[in-house]
């Protein structure tokens, strides 16, 4: 992690690089959590950010990268007075059709044996963020996640 | 994945002794649940009060654990911490499981002390 010096306009930025593996995701989330605690972000908002990032990063390691060829993950976070802006970059495959998946909640109304065991990720991401966008830039995926924040 | 289990009047209570059920631990969780539940019969209460993070892989593993119980055995949850509770509510999985504030509440006991 490379914490930048506190800027005069109240912005902070954080860059974390990790491996595109489940353990790599965990360590990125743990580092970011520590940093957001240090910056005084409230617990509920840290929880929101952590859930969204877990889903977005897991999506990268499960779908953008091939399981046998994990690549790097890069997280850049800008904490502004009212917004937390996070950009995730990877060098994996682009999203199909170069667009974000639709946030559809899997149906859990049927009997136990038919209950969904996955497919919740994009629903959670869309529900818990205030802005989401995606750009394919050269051979990289750039996923932008924005959160409005209330500071205590 | 570490569990502490007790059998209380026909209900198997499994307390998760890890802070995260996520993509890195989902398979281990499912395997440990199979091992912990296969010898017993009847209802299972999963005490989640020590877990502060569940992602959708972890949620899927908890659903899979209920499925692998089979035979209509019930899996109830207790002690969901705030972020975990939110994931269950947002995905509507709070309607699939019985959810109790504590193990005592799940067992129909009055909280002591």
Tab-separated table of N, CA and C in Angstrom, chain A residues 22-23 26 29 44 47-48 50-51 54-55 58 105 108 112-113 115-117 120 123-124 128, chain B residues 20 22-25 53 55-57 59-60 63-64 66-67 83 86-87 90-93 96:
chain	number	residue	atom	x	y	z
A	22	UNK	N	-8.021	-15.734	-4.434
A	22	UNK	CA	-8.922	-15.475	-3.305
A	22	UNK	C	-8.153	-14.934	-2.099
A	23	UNK	N	-6.949	-15.436	-1.877
A	23	UNK	CA	-6.143	-14.907	-0.770
A	23	UNK	C	-5.668	-13.487	-1.053
A	26	UNK	N	-8.500	-11.195	-0.295
A	26	UNK	CA	-8.610	-11.020	1.150
A	26	UNK	C	-7.595	-10.014	1.678
A	29	UNK	N	-8.553	-6.446	0.749
A	29	UNK	CA	-9.683	-5.954	1.550
A	29	UNK	C	-9.258	-5.630	2.978
A	44	UNK	N	-20.462	1.229	9.251
A	44	UNK	CA	-21.445	0.745	8.288
A	44	UNK	C	-20.972	1.008	6.853
A	47	UNK	N	-18.253	-1.356	5.892
A	47	UNK	CA	-18.863	-2.653	5.568
A	47	UNK	C	-19.403	-2.666	4.147
A	48	UNK	N	-20.088	-1.578	3.774
A	48	UNK	CA	-20.629	-1.468	2.422
A	48	UNK	C	-19.516	-1.572	1.387
A	50	UNK	N	-16.571	-2.821	1.703
A	50	UNK	CA	-15.906	-4.127	1.711
A	50	UNK	C	-16.728	-5.189	0.964
A	51	UNK	N	-18.045	-5.159	1.156
A	51	UNK	CA	-18.888	-6.127	0.446
A	51	UNK	C	-18.798	-5.900	-1.065
A	54	UNK	N	-15.398	-6.909	-2.406
A	54	UNK	CA	-15.246	-8.370	-2.412
A	54	UNK	C	-15.931	-8.947	-3.650
A	55	UNK	N	-17.146	-8.481	-3.932
A	55	UNK	CA	-17.878	-9.009	-5.081
A	55	UNK	C	-17.184	-8.646	-6.396
A	58	UNK	N	-13.811	-10.592	-6.619
A	58	UNK	CA	-14.051	-12.018	-6.866
A	58	UNK	C	-14.487	-12.246	-8.306
A	105	UNK	N	-31.540	-10.256	-9.121
A	105	UNK	CA	-31.483	-11.044	-7.887
A	105	UNK	C	-31.978	-12.455	-8.181
A	108	UNK	N	-35.160	-16.954	-4.903
A	108	UNK	CA	-34.963	-17.847	-3.749
A	108	UNK	C	-36.309	-18.282	-3.164
A	112	UNK	N	-35.896	-25.877	-1.076
A	112	UNK	CA	-34.482	-25.789	-0.686
A	112	UNK	C	-33.537	-26.271	-1.787
A	113	UNK	N	-33.884	-27.412	-2.424
A	113	UNK	CA	-32.932	-27.966	-3.394
A	113	UNK	C	-32.726	-27.060	-4.607
A	115	UNK	N	-32.549	-23.663	-4.359
A	115	UNK	CA	-32.058	-22.335	-3.940
A	115	UNK	C	-30.755	-21.974	-4.658
A	116	UNK	N	-30.607	-20.693	-5.001
A	116	UNK	CA	-29.375	-20.268	-5.676
A	116	UNK	C	-28.174	-20.290	-4.734
A	117	UNK	N	-27.020	-20.691	-5.258
A	117	UNK	CA	-25.788	-20.673	-4.456
A	117	UNK	C	-24.828	-19.592	-4.946
A	120	UNK	N	-25.267	-13.508	-6.854
A	120	UNK	CA	-25.723	-12.356	-6.082
A	120	UNK	C	-24.825	-11.131	-6.271
A	123	UNK	N	-25.871	-7.855	-8.188
A	123	UNK	CA	-27.013	-7.267	-7.490
A	123	UNK	C	-26.520	-6.485	-6.263
A	124	UNK	N	-25.631	-7.096	-5.502
A	124	UNK	CA	-25.087	-6.414	-4.319
A	124	UNK	C	-24.299	-5.165	-4.724
A	128	UNK	N	-25.413	-1.362	-3.537
A	128	UNK	CA	-24.642	-0.737	-2.461
A	128	UNK	C	-23.720	0.380	-2.942
B	20	UNK	N	-14.223	-14.752	8.770
B	20	UNK	CA	-14.702	-14.531	7.398
B	20	UNK	C	-15.144	-15.843	6.761
B	22	UNK	N	-15.719	-16.387	3.070
B	22	UNK	CA	-15.596	-15.655	1.813
B	22	UNK	C	-15.076	-16.594	0.729
B	23	UNK	N	-14.720	-16.018	-0.415
B	23	UNK	CA	-14.278	-16.855	-1.534
B	23	UNK	C	-13.066	-17.708	-1.155
B	24	UNK	N	-12.239	-17.187	-0.244
B	24	UNK	CA	-11.033	-17.928	0.135
B	24	UNK	C	-11.349	-19.100	1.064
B	25	UNK	N	-12.497	-19.067	1.726
B	25	UNK	CA	-12.779	-20.116	2.717
B	25	UNK	C	-14.069	-20.886	2.447
B	53	UNK	N	-17.713	-11.071	8.389
B	53	UNK	CA	-17.798	-10.807	6.938
B	53	UNK	C	-18.211	-12.058	6.179
B	55	UNK	N	-19.228	-12.878	2.051
B	55	UNK	CA	-19.492	-12.382	0.694
B	55	UNK	C	-20.431	-13.364	-0.009
B	56	UNK	N	-20.689	-13.156	-1.307
B	56	UNK	CA	-21.692	-14.012	-1.940
B	56	UNK	C	-21.200	-15.452	-2.088
B	57	UNK	N	-19.889	-15.666	-2.143
B	57	UNK	CA	-19.368	-17.041	-2.141
B	57	UNK	C	-19.652	-17.709	-0.803
B	59	UNK	N	-22.067	-16.834	1.260
B	59	UNK	CA	-23.514	-17.020	1.312
B	59	UNK	C	-23.900	-18.298	0.555
B	60	UNK	N	-23.311	-18.477	-0.634
B	60	UNK	CA	-23.576	-19.684	-1.416
B	60	UNK	C	-23.179	-20.945	-0.661
B	63	UNK	N	-25.850	-21.698	1.914
B	63	UNK	CA	-27.015	-22.302	1.244
B	63	UNK	C	-26.707	-23.760	0.888
B	64	UNK	N	-25.525	-24.003	0.344
B	64	UNK	CA	-25.131	-25.368	-0.033
B	64	UNK	C	-25.109	-26.278	1.198
B	66	UNK	N	-27.069	-26.069	3.778
B	66	UNK	CA	-28.442	-26.457	4.086
B	66	UNK	C	-28.898	-27.555	3.134
B	67	UNK	N	-28.545	-27.414	1.844
B	67	UNK	CA	-28.943	-28.439	0.869
B	67	UNK	C	-28.330	-29.785	1.215
B	83	UNK	N	-22.854	-6.416	9.174
B	83	UNK	CA	-22.574	-6.532	7.730
B	83	UNK	C	-23.087	-7.851	7.162
B	86	UNK	N	-26.822	-7.656	6.728
B	86	UNK	CA	-27.177	-6.852	5.560
B	86	UNK	C	-27.128	-7.685	4.268
B	87	UNK	N	-26.098	-8.531	4.142
B	87	UNK	CA	-25.986	-9.379	2.946
B	87	UNK	C	-27.178	-10.348	2.870
B	90	UNK	N	-30.333	-8.122	1.899
B	90	UNK	CA	-30.327	-7.609	0.523
B	90	UNK	C	-30.591	-8.705	-0.500
B	91	UNK	N	-30.115	-9.907	-0.234
B	91	UNK	CA	-30.288	-11.003	-1.193
B	91	UNK	C	-31.575	-11.793	-0.925
B	92	UNK	N	-32.354	-11.326	0.067
B	92	UNK	CA	-33.611	-11.966	0.485
B	92	UNK	C	-33.385	-13.355	1.072
B	93	UNK	N	-32.167	-13.678	1.403
B	93	UNK	CA	-31.893	-14.984	1.999
B	93	UNK	C	-32.349	-15.012	3.456
B	96	UNK	N	-35.170	-17.350	3.738
B	96	UNK	CA	-34.907	-18.768	3.494
B	96	UNK	C	-34.502	-19.472	4.804
